[in-house]
XYZ file of N, CA, C and O in Angstrom:
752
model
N 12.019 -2.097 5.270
C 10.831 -1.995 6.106
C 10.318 -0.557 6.145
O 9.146 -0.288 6.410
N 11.136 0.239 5.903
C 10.931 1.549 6.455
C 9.931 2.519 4.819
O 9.170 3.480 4.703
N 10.473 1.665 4.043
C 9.987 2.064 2.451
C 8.601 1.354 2.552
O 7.634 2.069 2.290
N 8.366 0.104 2.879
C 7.178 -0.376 3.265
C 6.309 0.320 3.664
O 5.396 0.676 2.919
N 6.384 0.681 4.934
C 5.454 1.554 6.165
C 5.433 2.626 5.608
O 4.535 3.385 5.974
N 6.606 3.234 4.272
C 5.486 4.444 3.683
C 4.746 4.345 2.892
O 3.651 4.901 2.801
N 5.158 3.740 2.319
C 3.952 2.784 0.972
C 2.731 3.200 1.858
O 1.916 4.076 1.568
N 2.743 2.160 3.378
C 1.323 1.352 3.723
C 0.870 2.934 4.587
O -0.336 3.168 4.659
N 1.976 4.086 5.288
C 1.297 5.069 5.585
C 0.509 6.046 4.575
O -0.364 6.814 4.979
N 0.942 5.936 3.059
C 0.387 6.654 2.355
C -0.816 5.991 1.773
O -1.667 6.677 1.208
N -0.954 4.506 1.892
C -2.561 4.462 1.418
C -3.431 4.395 2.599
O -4.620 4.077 2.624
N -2.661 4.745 3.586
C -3.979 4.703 4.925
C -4.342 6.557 5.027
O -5.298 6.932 5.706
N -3.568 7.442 4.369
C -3.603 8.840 4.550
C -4.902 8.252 3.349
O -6.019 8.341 3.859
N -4.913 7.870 2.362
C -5.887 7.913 1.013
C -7.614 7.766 1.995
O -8.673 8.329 1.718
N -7.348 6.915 3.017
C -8.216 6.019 3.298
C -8.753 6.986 4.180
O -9.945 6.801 4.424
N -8.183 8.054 4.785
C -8.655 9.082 5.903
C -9.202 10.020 5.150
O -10.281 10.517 5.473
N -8.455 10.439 3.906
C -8.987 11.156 3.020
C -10.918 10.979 2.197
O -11.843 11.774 2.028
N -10.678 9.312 1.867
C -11.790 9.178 1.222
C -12.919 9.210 2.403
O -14.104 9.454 2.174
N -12.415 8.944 3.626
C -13.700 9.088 4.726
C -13.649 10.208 5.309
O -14.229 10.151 6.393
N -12.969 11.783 4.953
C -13.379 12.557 5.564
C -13.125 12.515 6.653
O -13.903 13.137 7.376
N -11.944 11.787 7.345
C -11.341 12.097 8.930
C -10.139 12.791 9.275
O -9.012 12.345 9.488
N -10.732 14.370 9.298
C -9.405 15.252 9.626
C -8.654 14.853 10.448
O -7.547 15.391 10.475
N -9.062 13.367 11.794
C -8.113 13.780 13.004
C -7.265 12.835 12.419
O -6.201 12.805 13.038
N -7.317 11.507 10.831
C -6.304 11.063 11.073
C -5.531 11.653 10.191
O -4.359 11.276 10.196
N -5.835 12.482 9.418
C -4.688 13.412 8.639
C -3.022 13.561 9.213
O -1.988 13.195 8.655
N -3.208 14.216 10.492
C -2.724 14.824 11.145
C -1.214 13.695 11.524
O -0.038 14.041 11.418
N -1.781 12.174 12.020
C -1.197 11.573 12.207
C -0.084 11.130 11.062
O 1.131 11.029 11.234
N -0.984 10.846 9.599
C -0.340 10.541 8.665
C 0.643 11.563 8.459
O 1.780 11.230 8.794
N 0.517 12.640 8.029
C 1.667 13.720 7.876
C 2.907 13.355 8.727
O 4.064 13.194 8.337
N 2.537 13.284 9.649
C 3.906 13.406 10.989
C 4.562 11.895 10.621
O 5.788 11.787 10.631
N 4.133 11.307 10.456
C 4.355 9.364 10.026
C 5.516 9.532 9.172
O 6.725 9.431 9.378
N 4.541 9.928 7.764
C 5.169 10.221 6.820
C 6.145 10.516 6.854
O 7.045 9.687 6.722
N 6.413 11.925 7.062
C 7.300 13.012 7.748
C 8.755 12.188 8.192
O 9.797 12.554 7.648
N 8.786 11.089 9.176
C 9.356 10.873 9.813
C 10.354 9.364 9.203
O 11.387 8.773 9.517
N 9.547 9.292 8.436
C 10.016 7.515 7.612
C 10.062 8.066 6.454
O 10.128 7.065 5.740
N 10.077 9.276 5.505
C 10.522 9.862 4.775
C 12.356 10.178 4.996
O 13.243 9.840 4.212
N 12.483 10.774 6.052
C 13.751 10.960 7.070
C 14.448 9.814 7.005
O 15.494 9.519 6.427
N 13.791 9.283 7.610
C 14.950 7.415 7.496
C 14.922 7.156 6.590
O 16.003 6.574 6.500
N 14.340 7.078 5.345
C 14.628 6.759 4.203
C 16.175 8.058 3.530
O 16.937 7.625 2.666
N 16.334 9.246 3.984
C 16.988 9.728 3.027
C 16.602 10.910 2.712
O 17.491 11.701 2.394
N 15.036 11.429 2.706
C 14.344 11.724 1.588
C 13.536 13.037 2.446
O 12.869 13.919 1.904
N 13.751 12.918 3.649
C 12.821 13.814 4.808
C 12.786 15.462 3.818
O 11.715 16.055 3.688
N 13.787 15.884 3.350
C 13.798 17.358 3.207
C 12.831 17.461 1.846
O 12.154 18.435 1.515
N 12.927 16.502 1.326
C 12.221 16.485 -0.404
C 10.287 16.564 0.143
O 9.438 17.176 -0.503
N 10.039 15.856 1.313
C 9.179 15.639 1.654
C 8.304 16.696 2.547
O 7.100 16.905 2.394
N 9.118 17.289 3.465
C 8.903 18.600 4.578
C 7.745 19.346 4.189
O 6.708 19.398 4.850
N 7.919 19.836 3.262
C 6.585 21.250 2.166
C 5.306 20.283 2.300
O 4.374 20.654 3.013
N 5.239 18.950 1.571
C 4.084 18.361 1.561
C 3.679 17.890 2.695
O 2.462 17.818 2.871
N 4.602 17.446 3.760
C 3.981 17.008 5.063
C 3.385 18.877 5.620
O 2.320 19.144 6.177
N 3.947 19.377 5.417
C 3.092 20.789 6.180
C 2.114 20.971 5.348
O 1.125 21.424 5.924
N 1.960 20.791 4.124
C 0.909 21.494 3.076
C -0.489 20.226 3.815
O -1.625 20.444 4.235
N 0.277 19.017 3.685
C -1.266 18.230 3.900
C -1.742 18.444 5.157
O -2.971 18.446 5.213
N -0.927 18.701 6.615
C -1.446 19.355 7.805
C -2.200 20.546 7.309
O -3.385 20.238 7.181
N -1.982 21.697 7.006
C -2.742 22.679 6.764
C -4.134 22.562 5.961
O -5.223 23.091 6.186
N -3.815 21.892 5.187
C -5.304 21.266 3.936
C -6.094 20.913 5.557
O -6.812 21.675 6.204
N -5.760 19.806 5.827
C -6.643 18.792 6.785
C -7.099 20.094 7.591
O -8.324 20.209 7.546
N -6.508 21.046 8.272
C -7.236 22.006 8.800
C -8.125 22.449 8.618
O -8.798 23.063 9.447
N -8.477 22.201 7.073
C -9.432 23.459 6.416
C -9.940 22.653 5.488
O -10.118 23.080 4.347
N -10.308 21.122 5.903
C -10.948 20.203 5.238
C -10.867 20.199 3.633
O -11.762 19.707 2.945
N -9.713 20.791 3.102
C -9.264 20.547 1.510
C -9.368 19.155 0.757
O -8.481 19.027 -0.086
N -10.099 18.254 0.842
C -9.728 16.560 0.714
C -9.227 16.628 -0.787
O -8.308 15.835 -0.988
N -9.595 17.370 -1.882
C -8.939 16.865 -2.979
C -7.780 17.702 -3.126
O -7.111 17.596 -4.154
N -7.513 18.378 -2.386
C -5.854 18.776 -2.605
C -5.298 18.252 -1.416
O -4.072 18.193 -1.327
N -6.153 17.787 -0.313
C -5.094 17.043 0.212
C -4.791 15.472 -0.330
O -3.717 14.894 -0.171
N -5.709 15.038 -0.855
C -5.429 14.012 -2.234
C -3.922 14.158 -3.201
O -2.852 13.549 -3.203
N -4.505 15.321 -3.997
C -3.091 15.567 -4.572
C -1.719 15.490 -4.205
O -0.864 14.916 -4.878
N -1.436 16.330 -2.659
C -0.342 16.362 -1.862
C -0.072 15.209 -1.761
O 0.882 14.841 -2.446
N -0.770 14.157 -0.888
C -0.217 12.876 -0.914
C 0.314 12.217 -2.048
O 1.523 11.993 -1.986
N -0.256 11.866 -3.025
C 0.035 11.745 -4.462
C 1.244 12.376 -5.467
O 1.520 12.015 -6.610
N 1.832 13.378 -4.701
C 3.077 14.239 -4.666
C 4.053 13.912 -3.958
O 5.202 14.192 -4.299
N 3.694 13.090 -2.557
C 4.357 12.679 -1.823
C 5.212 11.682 -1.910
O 6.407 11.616 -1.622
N 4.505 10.948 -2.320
C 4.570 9.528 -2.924
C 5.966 9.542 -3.990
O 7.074 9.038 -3.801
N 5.465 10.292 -5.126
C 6.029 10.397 -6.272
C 7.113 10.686 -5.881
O 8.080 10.177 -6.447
N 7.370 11.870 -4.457
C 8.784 12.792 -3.916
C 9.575 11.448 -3.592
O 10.611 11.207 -4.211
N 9.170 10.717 -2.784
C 9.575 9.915 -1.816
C 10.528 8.518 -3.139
O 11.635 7.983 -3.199
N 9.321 8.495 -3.896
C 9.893 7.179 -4.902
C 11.204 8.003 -5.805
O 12.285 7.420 -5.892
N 11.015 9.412 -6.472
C 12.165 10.072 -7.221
C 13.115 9.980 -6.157
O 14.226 9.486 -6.344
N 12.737 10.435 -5.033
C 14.226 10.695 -3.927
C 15.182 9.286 -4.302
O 16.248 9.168 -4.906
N 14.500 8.544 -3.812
C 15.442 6.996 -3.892
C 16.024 7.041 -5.091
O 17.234 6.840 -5.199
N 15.094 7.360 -6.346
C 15.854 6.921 -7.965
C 17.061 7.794 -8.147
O 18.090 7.544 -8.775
N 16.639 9.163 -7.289
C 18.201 10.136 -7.178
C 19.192 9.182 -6.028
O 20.400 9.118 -6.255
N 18.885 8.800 -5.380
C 19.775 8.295 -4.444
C 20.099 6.279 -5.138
O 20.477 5.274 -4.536
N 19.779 6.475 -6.332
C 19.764 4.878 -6.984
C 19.617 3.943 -6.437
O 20.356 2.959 -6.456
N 18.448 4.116 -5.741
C 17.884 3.352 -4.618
C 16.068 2.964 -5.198
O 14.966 3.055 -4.656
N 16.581 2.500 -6.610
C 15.236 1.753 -7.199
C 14.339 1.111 -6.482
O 13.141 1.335 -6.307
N 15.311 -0.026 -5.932
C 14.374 -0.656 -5.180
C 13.680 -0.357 -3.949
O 12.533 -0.793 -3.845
N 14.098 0.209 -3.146
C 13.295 1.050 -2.151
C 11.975 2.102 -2.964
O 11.019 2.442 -2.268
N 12.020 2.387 -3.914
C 11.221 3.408 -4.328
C 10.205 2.006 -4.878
O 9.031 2.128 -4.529
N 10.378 1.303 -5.317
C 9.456 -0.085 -5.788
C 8.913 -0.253 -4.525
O 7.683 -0.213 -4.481
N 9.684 -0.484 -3.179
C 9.201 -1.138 -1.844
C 8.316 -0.038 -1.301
O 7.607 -0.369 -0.351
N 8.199 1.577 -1.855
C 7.371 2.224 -1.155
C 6.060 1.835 -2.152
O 5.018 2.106 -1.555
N 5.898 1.469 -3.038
C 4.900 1.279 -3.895
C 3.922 0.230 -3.706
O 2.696 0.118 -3.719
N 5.010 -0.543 -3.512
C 4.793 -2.090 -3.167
C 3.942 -2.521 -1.316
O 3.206 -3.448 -0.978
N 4.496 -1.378 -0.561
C 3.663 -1.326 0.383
C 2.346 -0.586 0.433
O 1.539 -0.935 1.295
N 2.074 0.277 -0.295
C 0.955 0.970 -0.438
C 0.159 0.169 -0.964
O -0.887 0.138 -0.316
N 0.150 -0.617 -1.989
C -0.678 -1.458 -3.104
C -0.547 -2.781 -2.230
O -1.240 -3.608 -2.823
N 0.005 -3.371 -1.117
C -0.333 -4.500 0.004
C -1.391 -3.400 0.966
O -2.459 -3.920 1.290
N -1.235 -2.357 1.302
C -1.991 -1.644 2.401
C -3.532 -1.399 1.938
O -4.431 -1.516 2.771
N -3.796 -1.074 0.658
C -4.671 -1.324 -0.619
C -5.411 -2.101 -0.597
O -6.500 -1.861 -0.076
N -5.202 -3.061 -1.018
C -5.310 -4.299 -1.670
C -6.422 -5.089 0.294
O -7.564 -5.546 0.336
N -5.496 -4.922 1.397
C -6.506 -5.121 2.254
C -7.400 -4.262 3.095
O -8.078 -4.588 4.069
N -7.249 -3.010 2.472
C -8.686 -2.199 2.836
C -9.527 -2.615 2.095
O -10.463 -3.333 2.448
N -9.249 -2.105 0.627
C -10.408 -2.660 -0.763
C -10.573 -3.782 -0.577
O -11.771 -3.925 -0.822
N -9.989 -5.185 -0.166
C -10.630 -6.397 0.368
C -11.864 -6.404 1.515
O -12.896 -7.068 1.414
N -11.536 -5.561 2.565
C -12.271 -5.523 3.867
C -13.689 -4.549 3.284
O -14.779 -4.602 3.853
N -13.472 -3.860 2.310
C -14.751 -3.035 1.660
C -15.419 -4.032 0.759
O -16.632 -4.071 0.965
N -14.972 -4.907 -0.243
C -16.279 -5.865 -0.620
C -16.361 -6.751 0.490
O -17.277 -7.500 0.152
N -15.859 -7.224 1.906
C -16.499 -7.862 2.216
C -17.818 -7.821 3.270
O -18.596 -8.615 3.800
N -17.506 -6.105 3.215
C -18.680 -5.504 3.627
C -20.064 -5.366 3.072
O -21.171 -5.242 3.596
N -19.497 -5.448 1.448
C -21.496 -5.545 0.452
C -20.856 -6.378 -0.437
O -20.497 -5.926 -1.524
N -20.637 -7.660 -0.104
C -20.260 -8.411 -1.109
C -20.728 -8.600 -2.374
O -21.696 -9.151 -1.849
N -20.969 -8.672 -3.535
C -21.084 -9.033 -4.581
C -19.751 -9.650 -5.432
O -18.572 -9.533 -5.099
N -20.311 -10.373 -6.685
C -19.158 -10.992 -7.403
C -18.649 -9.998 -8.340
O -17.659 -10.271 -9.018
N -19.307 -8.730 -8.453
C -18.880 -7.787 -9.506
C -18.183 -6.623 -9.029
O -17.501 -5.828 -9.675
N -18.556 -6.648 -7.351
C -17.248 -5.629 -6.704
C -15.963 -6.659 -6.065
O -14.982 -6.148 -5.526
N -16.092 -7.918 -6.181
C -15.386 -8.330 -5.586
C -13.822 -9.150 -7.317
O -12.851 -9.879 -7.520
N -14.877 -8.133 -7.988
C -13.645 -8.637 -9.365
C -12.479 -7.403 -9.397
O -11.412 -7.334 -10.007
N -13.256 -6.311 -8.328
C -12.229 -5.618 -8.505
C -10.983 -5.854 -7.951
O -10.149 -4.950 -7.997
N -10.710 -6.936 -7.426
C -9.439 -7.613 -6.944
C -8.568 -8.324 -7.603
O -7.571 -8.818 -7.076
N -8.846 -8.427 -8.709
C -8.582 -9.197 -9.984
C -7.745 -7.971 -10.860
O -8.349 -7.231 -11.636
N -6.041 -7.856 -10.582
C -5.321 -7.167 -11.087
C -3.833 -8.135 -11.617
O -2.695 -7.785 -11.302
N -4.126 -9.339 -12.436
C -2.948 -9.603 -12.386
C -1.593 -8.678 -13.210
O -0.438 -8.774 -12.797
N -1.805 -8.186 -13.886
C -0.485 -6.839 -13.719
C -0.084 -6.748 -12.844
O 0.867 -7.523 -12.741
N -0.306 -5.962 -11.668
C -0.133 -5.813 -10.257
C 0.816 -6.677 -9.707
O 2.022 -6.562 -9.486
N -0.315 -7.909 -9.470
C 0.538 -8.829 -8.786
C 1.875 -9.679 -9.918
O 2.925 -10.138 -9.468
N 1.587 -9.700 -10.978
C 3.078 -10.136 -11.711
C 3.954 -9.089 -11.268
O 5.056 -9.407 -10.821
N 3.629 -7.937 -11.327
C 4.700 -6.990 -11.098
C 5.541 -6.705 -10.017
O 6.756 -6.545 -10.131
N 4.754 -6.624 -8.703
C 5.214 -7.119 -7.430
C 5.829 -7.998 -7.405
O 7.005 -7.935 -7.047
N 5.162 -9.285 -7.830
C 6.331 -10.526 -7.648
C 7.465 -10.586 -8.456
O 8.234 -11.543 -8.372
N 7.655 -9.629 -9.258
C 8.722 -9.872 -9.987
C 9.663 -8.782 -9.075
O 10.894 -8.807 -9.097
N 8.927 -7.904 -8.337
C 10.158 -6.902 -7.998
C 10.463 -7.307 -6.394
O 10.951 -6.440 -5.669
N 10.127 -8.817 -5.784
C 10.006 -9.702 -4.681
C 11.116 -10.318 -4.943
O 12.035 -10.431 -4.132
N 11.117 -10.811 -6.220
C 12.038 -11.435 -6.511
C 13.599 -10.879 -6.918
O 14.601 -11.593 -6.950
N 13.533 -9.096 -7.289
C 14.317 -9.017 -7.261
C 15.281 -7.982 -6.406
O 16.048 -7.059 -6.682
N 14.810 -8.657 -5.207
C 15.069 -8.090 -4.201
C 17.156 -8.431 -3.713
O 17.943 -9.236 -4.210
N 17.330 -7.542 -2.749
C 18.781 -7.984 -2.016
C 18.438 -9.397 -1.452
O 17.523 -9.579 -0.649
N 19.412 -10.586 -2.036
C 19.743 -11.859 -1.561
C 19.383 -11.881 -0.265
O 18.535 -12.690 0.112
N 20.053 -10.883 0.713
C 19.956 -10.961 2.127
C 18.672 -10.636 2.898
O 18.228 -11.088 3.953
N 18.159 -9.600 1.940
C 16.405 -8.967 2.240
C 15.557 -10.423 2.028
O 15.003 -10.971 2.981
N 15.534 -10.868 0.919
C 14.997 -11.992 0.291
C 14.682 -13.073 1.317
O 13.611 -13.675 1.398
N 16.036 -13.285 2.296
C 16.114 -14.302 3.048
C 15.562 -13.614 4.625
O 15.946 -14.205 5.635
N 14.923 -12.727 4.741
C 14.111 -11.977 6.130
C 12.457 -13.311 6.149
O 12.245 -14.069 5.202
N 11.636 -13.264 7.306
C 10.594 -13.956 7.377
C 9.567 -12.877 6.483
O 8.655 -13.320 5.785
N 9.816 -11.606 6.594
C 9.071 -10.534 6.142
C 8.927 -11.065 4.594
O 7.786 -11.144 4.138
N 9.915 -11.389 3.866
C 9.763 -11.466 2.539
C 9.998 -12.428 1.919
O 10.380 -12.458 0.749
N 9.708 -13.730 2.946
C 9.282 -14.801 2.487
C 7.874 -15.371 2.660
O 7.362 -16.344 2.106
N 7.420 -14.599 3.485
C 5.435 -14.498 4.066
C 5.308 -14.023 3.093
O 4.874 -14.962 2.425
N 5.401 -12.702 2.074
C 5.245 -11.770 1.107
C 5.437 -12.560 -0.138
O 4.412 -12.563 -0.820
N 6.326 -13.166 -0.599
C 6.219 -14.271 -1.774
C 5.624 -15.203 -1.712
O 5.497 -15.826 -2.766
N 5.074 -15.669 -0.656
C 4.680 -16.836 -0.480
C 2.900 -16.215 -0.686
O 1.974 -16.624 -1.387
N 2.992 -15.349 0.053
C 1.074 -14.727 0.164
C 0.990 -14.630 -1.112
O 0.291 -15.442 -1.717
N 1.828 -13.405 -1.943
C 1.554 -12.592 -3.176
C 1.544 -13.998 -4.237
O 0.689 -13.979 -5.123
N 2.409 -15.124 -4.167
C 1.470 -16.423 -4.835
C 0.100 -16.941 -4.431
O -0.488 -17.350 -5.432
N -0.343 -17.021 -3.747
C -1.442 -17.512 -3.239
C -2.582 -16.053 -3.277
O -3.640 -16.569 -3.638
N -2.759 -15.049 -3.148
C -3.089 -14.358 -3.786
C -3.703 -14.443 -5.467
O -4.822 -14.444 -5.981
N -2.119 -14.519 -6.019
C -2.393 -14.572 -7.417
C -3.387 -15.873 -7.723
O -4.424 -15.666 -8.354
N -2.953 -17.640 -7.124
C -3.824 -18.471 -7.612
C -5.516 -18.113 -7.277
O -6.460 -18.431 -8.000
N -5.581 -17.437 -6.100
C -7.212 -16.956 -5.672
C -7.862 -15.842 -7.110
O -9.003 -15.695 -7.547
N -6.998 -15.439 -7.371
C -7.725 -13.985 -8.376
C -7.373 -14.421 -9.824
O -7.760 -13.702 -10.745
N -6.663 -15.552 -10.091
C -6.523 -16.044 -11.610
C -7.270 -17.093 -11.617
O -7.149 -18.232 -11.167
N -8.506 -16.224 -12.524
C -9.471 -17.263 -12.343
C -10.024 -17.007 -14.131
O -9.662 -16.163 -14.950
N -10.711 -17.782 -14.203
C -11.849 -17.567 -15.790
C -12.597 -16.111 -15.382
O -12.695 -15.699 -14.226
N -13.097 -15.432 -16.570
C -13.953 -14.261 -16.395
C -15.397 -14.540 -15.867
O -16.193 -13.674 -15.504
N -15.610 -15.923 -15.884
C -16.840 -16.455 -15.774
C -17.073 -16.776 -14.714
O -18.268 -16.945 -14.473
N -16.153 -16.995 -13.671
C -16.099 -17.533 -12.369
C -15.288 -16.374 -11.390
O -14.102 -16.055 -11.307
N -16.674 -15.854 -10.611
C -15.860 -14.845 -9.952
C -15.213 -15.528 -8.449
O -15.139 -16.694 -8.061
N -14.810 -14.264 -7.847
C -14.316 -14.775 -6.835
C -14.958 -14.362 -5.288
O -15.373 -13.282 -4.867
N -14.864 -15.541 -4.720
C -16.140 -15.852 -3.420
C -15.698 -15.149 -2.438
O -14.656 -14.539 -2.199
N -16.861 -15.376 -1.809
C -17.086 -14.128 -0.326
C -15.754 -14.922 0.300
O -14.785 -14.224 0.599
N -15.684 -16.438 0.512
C -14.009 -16.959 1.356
C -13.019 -16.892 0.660
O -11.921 -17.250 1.087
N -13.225 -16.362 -0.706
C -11.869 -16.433 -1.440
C -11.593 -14.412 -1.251
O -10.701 -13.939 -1.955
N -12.074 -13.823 -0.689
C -12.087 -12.547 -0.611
C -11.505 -12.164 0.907
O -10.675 -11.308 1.213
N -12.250 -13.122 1.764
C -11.778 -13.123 3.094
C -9.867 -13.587 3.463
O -9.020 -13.127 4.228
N -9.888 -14.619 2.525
C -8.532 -15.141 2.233
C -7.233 -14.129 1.843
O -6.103 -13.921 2.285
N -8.124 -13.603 0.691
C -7.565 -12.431 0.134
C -6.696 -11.274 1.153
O -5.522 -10.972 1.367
N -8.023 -10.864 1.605
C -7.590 -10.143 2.794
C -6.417 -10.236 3.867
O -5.471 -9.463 4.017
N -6.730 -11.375 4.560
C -5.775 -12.396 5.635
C -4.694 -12.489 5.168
O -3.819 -12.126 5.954
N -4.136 -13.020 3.649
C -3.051 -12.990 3.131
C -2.450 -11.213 3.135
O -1.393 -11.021 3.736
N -2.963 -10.306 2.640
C -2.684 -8.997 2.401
C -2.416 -8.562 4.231
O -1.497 -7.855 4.646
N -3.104 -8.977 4.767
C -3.195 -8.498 6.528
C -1.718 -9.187 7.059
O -1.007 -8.623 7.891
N -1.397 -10.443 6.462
C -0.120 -10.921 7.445
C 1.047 -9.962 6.862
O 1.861 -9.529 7.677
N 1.161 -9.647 5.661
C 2.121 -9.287 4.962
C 2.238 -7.847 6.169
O 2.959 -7.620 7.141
N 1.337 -7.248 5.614
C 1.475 -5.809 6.902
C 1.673 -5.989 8.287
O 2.353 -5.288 9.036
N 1.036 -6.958 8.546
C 1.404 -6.749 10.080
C 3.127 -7.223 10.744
O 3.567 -7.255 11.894
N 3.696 -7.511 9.520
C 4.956 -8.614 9.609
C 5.605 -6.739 9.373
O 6.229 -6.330 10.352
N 5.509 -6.070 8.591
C 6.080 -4.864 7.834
C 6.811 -4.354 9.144
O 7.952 -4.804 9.042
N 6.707 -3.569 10.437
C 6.703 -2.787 11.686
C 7.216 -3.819 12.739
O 7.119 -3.582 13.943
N 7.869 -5.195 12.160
C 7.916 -6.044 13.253
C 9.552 -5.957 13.577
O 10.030 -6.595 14.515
C-alpha cells in the first residue's frame, strides 16, 4: 500500500506541477518524504524532497518536473537494491492508476473521440496485469488487489477496441470510476 500511495503521490505532484500550484508542491514533498521512509528508501529520497520544496518556492516547474522524475526512479532503484522488485513495480503501478484517472477526468472535460484514444494503452495495461498477477499469494488475496484485477480487466475490455471505433463519453466515465475505486481502496 505504501509503494502505491507513492506511485499515486508522485503523479498528483505531476498534476500540481502541470497546473502551476505552488501550494500543492509543498504537500507532495513532505508525502513523499514520508512513504519514501516506510518504504526503506527515506534517505535516498531526502535531497529531492528538499530540492522540489525549494524549486516550488521559486516557481522552477520544469526542474521541479525533473526532481520528481528522479524521485521516482530513487524510490523504484532503492527497492531493486533492497530486491524488492515488486514494490518498485507497485510504485509505478500506482502512479499510472493515479494517471490514468486524472487523464480520464481531463477528456471528460472536452470530450472528443481523438483525445479520448489517448486511453488506449494496451502495453500498459498487459503489463500491470501481469505484474497483479505476480504479486505475494497473500497480497493477491487483500480486497485491494482483487478490485485492482478485476477493474484493470474491465478497463482493458473498454479500451480494446478496433481503431475505427473509438471510445465513448460512458465508456470514459467508466474508465475513470474503475481507475477511482482502485485508489480510493489504496489508503484504506
Amino acid at each position: 500500500r505504501l509503494a502505491l500511495m507513492a506511485g499515486q503521490v508522485i503523479a498528483d505532484g505531476f498534476l500540481a506541477i502541470s497546473a502551476e500550484k505552488q501550494s500543492r508542491i509543498e504537500p507532495v514533498g513532505r508525502v513523499l518524504l514520508k512513504l519514501a521512509r516506510g518504504l526503506g528508501v527515506g534517505d535516498r529520497l531526502a535531497k529531492h524532497s528538499r530540492s522540489i520544496l525549494e524549486m516550488a518556492a521559486t516557481q522552477r516547474w520544469s526542474d521541479i518536473r525533473s526532481e520528481l522524475i528522479k524521485s521516482q526512479a530513487e524510490i523504484e532503484a532503492g527497492m531493486i537494491a533492497l530486491k524488492d522488485e515488486e514494490i518498485a513495480h507497485l510504485v509505478s503501478l500506482g502512479g499510472w492508476l493515479r494517471g490514468l484517472e486524472i487523464t480520464s477526468s481531463i477528456v471528460l472535460e472536452d470530450y472528443t473521440p481523438e483525445r479520448a484514444r489517448r486511453l488506449i494503452q494496451p502495453e500498459l495495461f498487459d503489463y500491470y496485469s501481469e505484474r497483479v498477477q505476480t504479486l505475494h499469494p497473500d497480497f493477491k488475496e487483500t480486497e485491494l488487489v482483487k478490485t485492482m484485477a478485476a477493474n484493470l480487466k474491465a478497463i482493458s475490455a473498454l479500451t480494446s477496441k478496433a481503431v475505427d471505433k473509438p471510445i465513448t463519453k460512458e465508456e470514459v466515465k467508466q474508465i475513470r470510476e474503475l481507475a477511482r475505486e482502485i485508489n480510493k481502496k489504496v489508503p484504506e
